[in-house]
Amino acid sequence: MPRAILCILDSVGIGGAPDADKYGDTGSNTFGHIAEWAAAGRADRDGLRSGPLNVPNMDALGIGAAIKLSTGTLPPGLSATAKGGRFGVGREVSRGKDTPSGHWEIAGVPVPFDWGYFPQSEPTFPPDLIAEFVSRAKLPGILGDKHASGTDIIAALGEESIRTGKPICYTSIDSVFQIAAHEGAFGLERLYEICQIAFELTAPLMIGRVIARPFVGDDATSFKRTGNRRDFAIAPPEPTLLDRNQAAGNQVYAIGKISDIYAGHGVTHKIKGTGLPQLFDKTLDAMEMAADNAFIMTNFVDFDSEYGHRRDVPGYAAALEYFDTRLPEAIAKMRHDDLLVLTADHGNDPTWPGTDHTREQVPILVFSPSLSQGEIGIRTTFADIGESIAHWLGLAPGRHGKSFL
Ligand SMILES: O=P(O)(O)O[C@H]1O[C@H](CO)[C@@H](O)[C@H]1O
Ligand SMILES: [Mn+2]
Ligand SMILES: [Mn+2]
């Protein structure tokens, strides 16, 4: 009986989105630019990595061919043809270039509405929203109240936050209200409690997520965010592939951020993890445990949060190379009728200006021991990924997208 394993390499875009101009992202290409920089010796870091990008396993599944299909250009060091599996390109119809939009559409539900966003001004949050938040959460006030990179704002305001008991509230070009506070001084449970209050206040503004960003450390030089991040998210507007597989009586393993991204809907097994090694281990564990017709979905967030937003090209390259070294373990564990799909939810080109996501097409790399090699072309919605998995698992077709299997 079939099973499906869907790996979201968070932010691993491959350029070429036809509407990238509306986002100021024309020419961005996360994977392609990393390969170019690596080939030019611009992704070297002592003790971490050096030289051309070394991803033979993803290349065999068709990453080079997918990038060529997406952009017309084959990045250096990659192959124009796949050696196994089916490769293609995903194009997003949802307007947001954010994590929930990408994930929901991949799971068969394009986002039909516009998210709320906070303006680039400072303060960024509506004063009445903050007044209500401070009052309901019984806070002495807040810090931040602007667009910021999470690591930078913790370095800048973390000490003051510890001293005053005021949490750091910030946003980005995504539909987010993020709250950073010290795990010890402020308290993790207290942080989650105020995030829940903020979520209730921001949901009517169509803000997609409130994100708890706990950190530890003694001062600006040692502050570090922990794996206790938690996303309080608006639920998808229709049943996703997760709901559909659960409703059919099957298992749904949600690994890493997945459960948060779908507001827990359709999840039968919620498995948390931190860092690429652990997330990969947990995916392999799930492959051991999963029953017939199970759907296993993992979000590998580090590509995005640790390297893309940080504009860290060597770090991103090393992360791709690490993931690639682990791929044969997943393939070795596959049963004859298991399906493995690698894709991404948006781009986050580390060579691009700023620190935000980039509007890109994404790779769709599909492999099963029982599937012949081939090309699936440029799919005009990410929902084709979810529909293909639904088809593989024997579920009835959904409302959006078409199976390529
Ligand atoms: O800079 P940090 O805190 O990592 O924030 C990033 O993480 C958020 C959620 O993925 C994005 O909206 C982006 O702003
Ligand atoms: Mn993402
Ligand atoms: Mn991100």
Tab-separated table of N, CA, C and O in Angstrom, residues 21-122:
chain	number	residue	atom	x	y	z
A	21	ASP	N	8.374	40.546	-10.692
A	21	ASP	CA	8.541	42.005	-10.776
A	21	ASP	C	7.644	42.743	-9.787
A	21	ASP	O	8.006	43.777	-9.251
A	22	LYS	N	6.477	42.181	-9.501
A	22	LYS	CA	5.553	42.849	-8.557
A	22	LYS	C	6.124	42.872	-7.145
A	22	LYS	O	5.606	43.558	-6.261
A	23	TYR	N	7.118	42.062	-6.895
A	23	TYR	CA	7.705	41.943	-5.553
A	23	TYR	C	9.120	42.531	-5.519
A	23	TYR	O	9.803	42.420	-4.509
A	24	GLY	N	9.560	43.072	-6.649
A	24	GLY	CA	10.946	43.562	-6.733
A	24	GLY	C	11.954	42.430	-6.740
A	24	GLY	O	13.108	42.603	-6.336
A	25	ASP	N	11.532	41.261	-7.202
A	25	ASP	CA	12.391	40.074	-7.091
A	25	ASP	C	12.791	39.482	-8.443
A	25	ASP	O	13.228	38.328	-8.503
A	26	THR	N	12.636	40.256	-9.523
A	26	THR	CA	13.004	39.714	-10.827
A	26	THR	C	14.493	39.365	-10.844
A	26	THR	O	15.331	40.208	-10.514
A	27	GLY	N	14.797	38.137	-11.215
A	27	GLY	CA	16.193	37.707	-11.268
A	27	GLY	C	16.655	36.981	-10.021
A	27	GLY	O	17.740	36.397	-10.002
A	28	SER	N	15.865	37.003	-8.970
A	28	SER	CA	16.270	36.239	-7.779
A	28	SER	C	16.228	34.751	-8.108
A	28	SER	O	15.428	34.302	-8.930
A	29	ASN	N	17.103	33.976	-7.494
A	29	ASN	CA	17.198	32.543	-7.783
A	29	ASN	C	18.018	31.902	-6.670
A	29	ASN	O	19.244	31.848	-6.735
A	30	THR	N	17.339	31.446	-5.642
A	30	THR	CA	18.027	30.989	-4.430
A	30	THR	C	19.053	29.897	-4.750
A	30	THR	O	20.248	30.059	-4.499
A	31	PHE	N	18.587	28.789	-5.299
A	31	PHE	CA	19.495	27.653	-5.541
A	31	PHE	C	20.538	28.018	-6.595
A	31	PHE	O	21.741	27.773	-6.442
A	32	GLY	N	20.081	28.633	-7.681
A	32	GLY	CA	20.979	28.943	-8.787
A	32	GLY	C	22.092	29.893	-8.375
A	32	GLY	O	23.256	29.700	-8.746
A	33	HIS	N	21.746	30.927	-7.609
A	33	HIS	CA	22.777	31.884	-7.203
A	33	HIS	C	23.761	31.265	-6.215
A	33	HIS	O	24.957	31.571	-6.252
A	34	ILE	N	23.277	30.395	-5.354
A	34	ILE	CA	24.203	29.727	-4.425
A	34	ILE	C	25.200	28.885	-5.237
A	34	ILE	O	26.412	28.912	-4.983
A	35	ALA	N	24.682	28.156	-6.249
A	35	ALA	CA	25.578	27.341	-7.085
A	35	ALA	C	26.576	28.226	-7.825
A	35	ALA	O	27.767	27.892	-7.917
A	36	GLU	N	26.108	29.377	-8.325
A	36	GLU	CA	27.022	30.289	-9.040
A	36	GLU	C	28.100	30.847	-8.113
A	36	GLU	O	29.277	30.885	-8.457
A	37	TRP	N	27.657	31.299	-6.940
A	37	TRP	CA	28.631	31.859	-5.992
A	37	TRP	C	29.631	30.793	-5.556
A	37	TRP	O	30.819	31.065	-5.431
A	38	ALA	N	29.147	29.576	-5.350
A	38	ALA	CA	30.047	28.503	-4.903
A	38	ALA	C	31.072	28.201	-5.990
A	38	ALA	O	32.269	28.059	-5.707
A	39	ALA	N	30.609	28.148	-7.245
A	39	ALA	CA	31.522	27.842	-8.355
A	39	ALA	C	32.578	28.935	-8.503
A	39	ALA	O	33.696	28.673	-8.939
A	40	ALA	N	32.216	30.172	-8.122
A	40	ALA	CA	33.155	31.292	-8.239
A	40	ALA	C	34.008	31.454	-6.981
A	40	ALA	O	34.718	32.459	-6.843
A	41	GLY	N	33.917	30.502	-6.070
A	41	GLY	CA	34.720	30.584	-4.835
A	41	GLY	C	34.198	31.611	-3.850
A	41	GLY	O	34.909	32.036	-2.938
A	42	ARG	N	32.916	32.003	-3.999
A	42	ARG	CA	32.360	33.030	-3.115
A	42	ARG	C	31.478	32.442	-2.019
A	42	ARG	O	30.737	33.144	-1.356
A	43	ALA	N	31.550	31.104	-1.858
A	43	ALA	CA	30.765	30.473	-0.786
A	43	ALA	C	31.676	29.628	0.103
A	43	ALA	O	31.272	28.609	0.638
A	44	ASP	N	32.917	30.095	0.218
A	44	ASP	CA	33.889	29.377	1.063
A	44	ASP	C	33.841	29.931	2.488
A	44	ASP	O	33.705	31.147	2.674
A	45	ARG	N	33.965	29.068	3.453
A	45	ARG	CA	34.145	29.536	4.836
A	45	ARG	C	35.023	28.525	5.558
A	45	ARG	O	34.718	27.324	5.543
A	46	ASP	N	36.069	29.032	6.176
A	46	ASP	CA	37.008	28.139	6.869
A	46	ASP	C	36.278	27.242	7.855
A	46	ASP	O	35.462	27.701	8.645
A	47	GLY	N	36.583	25.961	7.774
A	47	GLY	CA	36.000	25.014	8.729
A	47	GLY	C	34.594	24.607	8.387
A	47	GLY	O	34.007	23.745	9.069
A	48	LEU	N	33.991	25.222	7.352
A	48	LEU	CA	32.601	24.882	7.007
A	48	LEU	C	32.539	24.184	5.655
A	48	LEU	O	32.127	23.028	5.564
A	49	ARG	N	32.956	24.886	4.602
A	49	ARG	CA	32.885	24.305	3.260
A	49	ARG	C	33.742	25.140	2.313
A	49	ARG	O	34.105	26.268	2.647
A	50	SER	N	33.990	24.597	1.117
A	50	SER	CA	34.633	25.401	0.084
A	50	SER	C	34.338	24.806	-1.288
A	50	SER	O	33.914	23.647	-1.394
A	51	GLY	N	34.543	25.597	-2.310
A	51	GLY	CA	34.464	25.127	-3.688
A	51	GLY	C	33.052	25.031	-4.235
A	51	GLY	O	32.094	25.502	-3.624
A	52	PRO	N	32.943	24.408	-5.422
A	52	PRO	CA	31.636	24.287	-6.082
A	52	PRO	C	30.624	23.537	-5.215
A	52	PRO	O	31.006	22.701	-4.401
A	53	LEU	N	29.368	23.842	-5.451
A	53	LEU	CA	28.295	23.197	-4.688
A	53	LEU	C	28.258	21.700	-5.017
A	53	LEU	O	28.214	21.314	-6.181
A	54	ASN	N	28.268	20.894	-3.972
A	54	ASN	CA	28.365	19.451	-4.151
A	54	ASN	C	27.055	18.786	-3.703
A	54	ASN	O	26.870	18.489	-2.521
A	55	VAL	N	26.131	18.614	-4.655
A	55	VAL	CA	24.813	18.045	-4.321
A	55	VAL	C	24.460	16.928	-5.309
A	55	VAL	O	23.442	17.002	-6.014
A	56	PRO	N	25.258	15.861	-5.355
A	56	PRO	CA	25.052	14.833	-6.390
A	56	PRO	C	23.693	14.131	-6.303
A	56	PRO	O	23.155	13.736	-7.341
A	57	ASN	N	23.156	13.996	-5.116
A	57	ASN	CA	21.897	13.242	-4.993
A	57	ASN	C	20.699	14.059	-5.466
A	57	ASN	O	19.824	13.549	-6.172
A	58	MET	N	20.667	15.329	-5.085
A	58	MET	CA	19.591	16.189	-5.606
A	58	MET	C	19.759	16.378	-7.108
A	58	MET	O	18.781	16.464	-7.849
A	59	ASP	N	21.011	16.418	-7.547
A	59	ASP	CA	21.257	16.574	-8.982
A	59	ASP	C	20.708	15.360	-9.748
A	59	ASP	O	20.083	15.508	-10.804
A	60	ALA	N	20.917	14.161	-9.188
A	60	ALA	CA	20.397	12.952	-9.840
A	60	ALA	C	18.870	12.974	-9.903
A	60	ALA	O	18.265	12.466	-10.852
A	61	LEU	N	18.241	13.591	-8.901
A	61	LEU	CA	16.777	13.688	-8.913
A	61	LEU	C	16.289	14.815	-9.822
A	61	LEU	O	15.086	14.974	-10.021
A	62	GLY	N	17.215	15.615	-10.328
A	62	GLY	CA	16.818	16.600	-11.338
A	62	GLY	C	16.825	18.048	-10.900
A	62	GLY	O	16.188	18.880	-11.553
A	63	ILE	N	17.566	18.409	-9.845
A	63	ILE	CA	17.532	19.823	-9.429
A	63	ILE	C	18.106	20.727	-10.516
A	63	ILE	O	17.551	21.802	-10.790
A	64	GLY	N	19.193	20.283	-11.159
A	64	GLY	CA	19.779	21.107	-12.229
A	64	GLY	C	18.803	21.270	-13.377
A	64	GLY	O	18.584	22.375	-13.893
A	65	ALA	N	18.198	20.152	-13.762
A	65	ALA	CA	17.236	20.185	-14.868
A	65	ALA	C	16.034	21.070	-14.529
A	65	ALA	O	15.510	21.798	-15.381
A	66	ALA	N	15.603	21.033	-13.269
A	66	ALA	CA	14.466	21.862	-12.848
A	66	ALA	C	14.840	23.343	-12.910
A	66	ALA	O	14.034	24.183	-13.344
A	67	ILE	N	16.050	23.681	-12.489
A	67	ILE	CA	16.473	25.091	-12.526
A	67	ILE	C	16.559	25.562	-13.981
A	67	ILE	O	16.133	26.670	-14.322
A	68	LYS	N	17.075	24.687	-14.841
A	68	LYS	CA	17.158	25.052	-16.269
A	68	LYS	C	15.754	25.278	-16.830
A	68	LYS	O	15.504	26.239	-17.566
A	69	LEU	N	14.830	24.421	-16.457
A	69	LEU	CA	13.446	24.567	-16.918
A	69	LEU	C	12.823	25.856	-16.385
A	69	LEU	O	12.069	26.545	-17.070
A	70	SER	N	13.165	26.200	-15.150
A	70	SER	CA	12.572	27.384	-14.515
A	70	SER	C	13.131	28.681	-15.070
A	70	SER	O	12.391	29.651	-15.256
A	71	THR	N	14.448	28.720	-15.328
A	71	THR	CA	15.100	29.992	-15.661
A	71	THR	C	15.719	30.030	-17.053
A	71	THR	O	16.119	31.096	-17.522
A	72	GLY	N	15.862	28.860	-17.680
A	72	GLY	CA	16.529	28.797	-18.970
A	72	GLY	C	18.039	28.654	-18.851
A	72	GLY	O	18.740	28.509	-19.855
A	73	THR	N	18.554	28.706	-17.638
A	73	THR	CA	20.011	28.636	-17.444
A	73	THR	C	20.362	27.507	-16.480
A	73	THR	O	19.766	27.402	-15.402
A	74	LEU	N	21.333	26.707	-16.872
A	74	LEU	CA	21.810	25.642	-15.989
A	74	LEU	C	22.944	26.190	-15.131
A	74	LEU	O	23.971	26.613	-15.667
A	75	PRO	N	22.781	26.204	-13.813
A	75	PRO	CA	23.873	26.719	-12.974
A	75	PRO	C	25.101	25.818	-13.063
A	75	PRO	O	24.971	24.625	-13.348
A	76	PRO	N	26.282	26.383	-12.815
A	76	PRO	CA	27.507	25.593	-12.927
A	76	PRO	C	27.504	24.404	-11.975
A	76	PRO	O	27.017	24.490	-10.855
A	77	GLY	N	28.032	23.280	-12.483
A	77	GLY	CA	28.206	22.108	-11.617
A	77	GLY	C	26.991	21.216	-11.519
A	77	GLY	O	27.044	20.162	-10.889
A	78	LEU	N	25.860	21.616	-12.119
A	78	LEU	CA	24.660	20.781	-12.055
A	78	LEU	C	24.390	20.175	-13.434
A	78	LEU	O	24.890	20.652	-14.443
A	79	SER	N	23.573	19.096	-13.454
A	79	SER	CA	23.305	18.392	-14.715
A	79	SER	C	21.999	18.839	-15.341
A	79	SER	O	21.027	19.113	-14.634
A	80	ALA	N	21.970	18.826	-16.667
A	80	ALA	CA	20.756	19.229	-17.392
A	80	ALA	C	19.739	18.093	-17.464
A	80	ALA	O	18.588	18.317	-17.835
A	81	THR	N	20.154	16.895	-17.097
A	81	THR	CA	19.210	15.769	-17.144
A	81	THR	C	19.177	15.061	-15.798
A	81	THR	O	20.194	14.981	-15.097
A	82	ALA	N	18.007	14.541	-15.448
A	82	ALA	CA	17.866	13.774	-14.207
A	82	ALA	C	18.272	12.329	-14.475
A	82	ALA	O	18.181	11.847	-15.600
A	83	LYS	N	18.734	11.656	-13.421
A	83	LYS	CA	19.113	10.249	-13.588
A	83	LYS	C	18.054	9.308	-13.035
A	83	LYS	O	18.095	8.107	-13.249
A	84	GLY	N	17.133	9.839	-12.304
A	84	GLY	CA	16.054	9.011	-11.762
A	84	GLY	C	14.964	9.933	-11.292
A	84	GLY	O	15.211	11.098	-11.025
A	85	GLY	N	13.769	9.464	-11.214
A	85	GLY	CA	12.689	10.300	-10.708
A	85	GLY	C	12.140	11.248	-11.753
A	85	GLY	O	12.546	11.246	-12.913
A	86	ARG	N	11.201	12.043	-11.320
A	86	ARG	CA	10.570	13.023	-12.210
A	86	ARG	C	10.817	14.406	-11.654
A	86	ARG	O	10.669	14.629	-10.470
A	87	PHE	N	11.172	15.310	-12.537
A	87	PHE	CA	11.459	16.662	-12.071
A	87	PHE	C	10.530	17.650	-12.759
A	87	PHE	O	10.031	17.404	-13.860
A	88	GLY	N	10.317	18.755	-12.088
A	88	GLY	CA	9.517	19.820	-12.667
A	88	GLY	C	9.654	21.079	-11.832
A	88	GLY	O	10.506	21.177	-10.941
A	89	VAL	N	8.784	22.034	-12.145
A	89	VAL	CA	8.842	23.355	-11.535
A	89	VAL	C	7.445	23.712	-11.039
A	89	VAL	O	6.458	23.474	-11.735
A	90	GLY	N	7.375	24.294	-9.851
A	90	GLY	CA	6.091	24.747	-9.308
A	90	GLY	C	5.996	26.257	-9.334
A	90	GLY	O	6.950	26.955	-8.981
A	91	ARG	N	4.841	26.751	-9.759
A	91	ARG	CA	4.581	28.197	-9.817
A	91	ARG	C	3.410	28.476	-8.881
A	91	ARG	O	2.402	27.773	-8.938
A	92	GLU	N	3.533	29.522	-8.075
A	92	GLU	CA	2.519	29.788	-7.048
A	92	GLU	C	1.432	30.724	-7.570
A	92	GLU	O	1.739	31.716	-8.227
A	93	VAL	N	0.168	30.410	-7.258
A	93	VAL	CA	-0.905	31.353	-7.595
A	93	VAL	C	-1.272	32.245	-6.410
A	93	VAL	O	-1.745	33.357	-6.598
A	94	SER	N	-1.074	31.758	-5.198
A	94	SER	CA	-1.351	32.595	-4.024
A	94	SER	C	-0.461	33.825	-4.086
A	94	SER	O	0.671	33.754	-4.551
A	95	ARG	N	-0.984	34.950	-3.579
A	95	ARG	CA	-0.233	36.190	-3.761
A	95	ARG	C	0.908	36.373	-2.754
A	95	ARG	O	1.866	37.075	-3.024
A	96	GLY	N	0.810	35.729	-1.608
A	96	GLY	CA	1.848	35.908	-0.590
A	96	GLY	C	3.065	35.044	-0.885
A	96	GLY	O	2.924	33.891	-1.267
A	97	LYS	N	4.250	35.608	-0.691
A	97	LYS	CA	5.471	34.804	-0.869
A	97	LYS	C	5.953	34.357	0.521
A	97	LYS	O	7.101	34.529	0.868
A	98	ASP	N	5.021	33.803	1.275
A	98	ASP	CA	5.301	33.464	2.667
A	98	ASP	C	5.084	31.966	2.914
A	98	ASP	O	4.561	31.258	2.055
A	99	THR	N	5.455	31.539	4.104
A	99	THR	CA	5.390	30.120	4.455
A	99	THR	C	3.967	29.544	4.445
A	99	THR	O	3.733	28.519	3.799
A	100	PRO	N	2.993	30.150	5.122
A	100	PRO	CA	1.651	29.549	5.079
A	100	PRO	C	1.086	29.511	3.654
A	100	PRO	O	0.525	28.491	3.237
A	101	SER	N	1.236	30.598	2.890
A	101	SER	CA	0.707	30.594	1.523
A	101	SER	C	1.296	29.433	0.738
A	101	SER	O	0.582	28.669	0.078
A	102	GLY	N	2.623	29.293	0.794
A	102	GLY	CA	3.290	28.226	0.045
A	102	GLY	C	2.850	26.850	0.512
A	102	GLY	O	2.519	25.983	-0.303
A	103	HIS	N	2.825	26.655	1.815
A	103	HIS	CA	2.470	25.326	2.340
A	103	HIS	C	1.008	24.970	2.068
A	103	HIS	O	0.697	23.834	1.733
A	104	TRP	N	0.114	25.922	2.261
A	104	TRP	CA	-1.298	25.604	2.032
A	104	TRP	C	-1.524	25.253	0.563
A	104	TRP	O	-2.218	24.288	0.246
A	105	GLU	N	-0.910	26.039	-0.317
A	105	GLU	CA	-1.098	25.759	-1.744
A	105	GLU	C	-0.490	24.403	-2.116
A	105	GLU	O	-1.086	23.637	-2.884
A	106	ILE	N	0.671	24.082	-1.572
A	106	ILE	CA	1.277	22.768	-1.821
A	106	ILE	C	0.315	21.656	-1.371
A	106	ILE	O	0.208	20.622	-2.024
A	107	ALA	N	-0.383	21.902	-0.281
A	107	ALA	CA	-1.326	20.902	0.241
A	107	ALA	C	-2.710	21.046	-0.392
A	107	ALA	O	-3.712	20.574	0.150
A	108	GLY	N	-2.775	21.727	-1.537
A	108	GLY	CA	-4.008	21.742	-2.325
A	108	GLY	C	-4.930	22.918	-2.102
A	108	GLY	O	-6.018	22.954	-2.671
A	109	VAL	N	-4.520	23.905	-1.293
A	109	VAL	CA	-5.418	25.023	-0.995
A	109	VAL	C	-4.729	26.375	-1.243
A	109	VAL	O	-4.108	26.942	-0.339
A	110	PRO	N	-4.824	26.888	-2.472
A	110	PRO	CA	-4.298	28.243	-2.714
A	110	PRO	C	-5.021	29.249	-1.818
A	110	PRO	O	-6.190	29.053	-1.475
A	111	VAL	N	-4.319	30.321	-1.459
A	111	VAL	CA	-4.905	31.304	-0.539
A	111	VAL	C	-5.780	32.269	-1.331
A	111	VAL	O	-5.281	32.992	-2.197
A	112	PRO	N	-7.092	32.307	-1.036
A	112	PRO	CA	-7.997	33.116	-1.849
A	112	PRO	C	-8.102	34.564	-1.390
A	112	PRO	O	-8.760	35.364	-2.042
A	113	PHE	N	-7.492	34.913	-0.270
A	113	PHE	CA	-7.639	36.269	0.266
A	113	PHE	C	-6.273	36.941	0.379
A	113	PHE	O	-5.237	36.291	0.247
A	114	ASP	N	-6.297	38.243	0.640
A	114	ASP	CA	-5.045	38.974	0.899
A	114	ASP	C	-4.763	38.972	2.394
A	114	ASP	O	-5.638	39.294	3.199
A	115	TRP	N	-3.553	38.648	2.752
A	115	TRP	CA	-3.145	38.734	4.150
A	115	TRP	C	-3.064	40.195	4.578
A	115	TRP	O	-2.882	41.083	3.740
A	116	GLY	N	-3.160	40.426	5.860
A	116	GLY	CA	-2.879	41.764	6.394
A	116	GLY	C	-1.372	41.928	6.588
A	116	GLY	O	-0.675	40.954	6.872
A	117	TYR	N	-0.898	43.139	6.379
A	117	TYR	CA	0.531	43.408	6.594
A	117	TYR	C	0.663	44.678	7.416
A	117	TYR	O	-0.215	45.540	7.387
A	118	PHE	N	1.773	44.822	8.105
A	118	PHE	CA	2.044	46.048	8.849
A	118	PHE	C	2.948	46.948	8.000
A	118	PHE	O	3.845	46.465	7.311
A	119	PRO	N	2.708	48.271	8.071
A	119	PRO	CA	3.447	49.198	7.198
A	119	PRO	C	4.927	49.332	7.591
A	119	PRO	O	5.313	48.986	8.711
A	120	GLN	N	5.714	49.862	6.660
A	120	GLN	CA	7.161	50.045	6.893
A	120	GLN	C	7.452	51.166	7.893
A	120	GLN	O	8.599	51.402	8.238
A	121	SER	N	6.429	51.860	8.362
A	121	SER	CA	6.632	52.995	9.264
A	121	SER	C	7.087	52.537	10.649
A	121	SER	O	7.017	51.360	10.985
A	122	GLU	N	7.505	53.503	11.440
A	122	GLU	CA	7.878	53.206	12.813
A	122	GLU	C	7.209	54.218	13.735
A	122	GLU	O	7.453	55.413	13.570
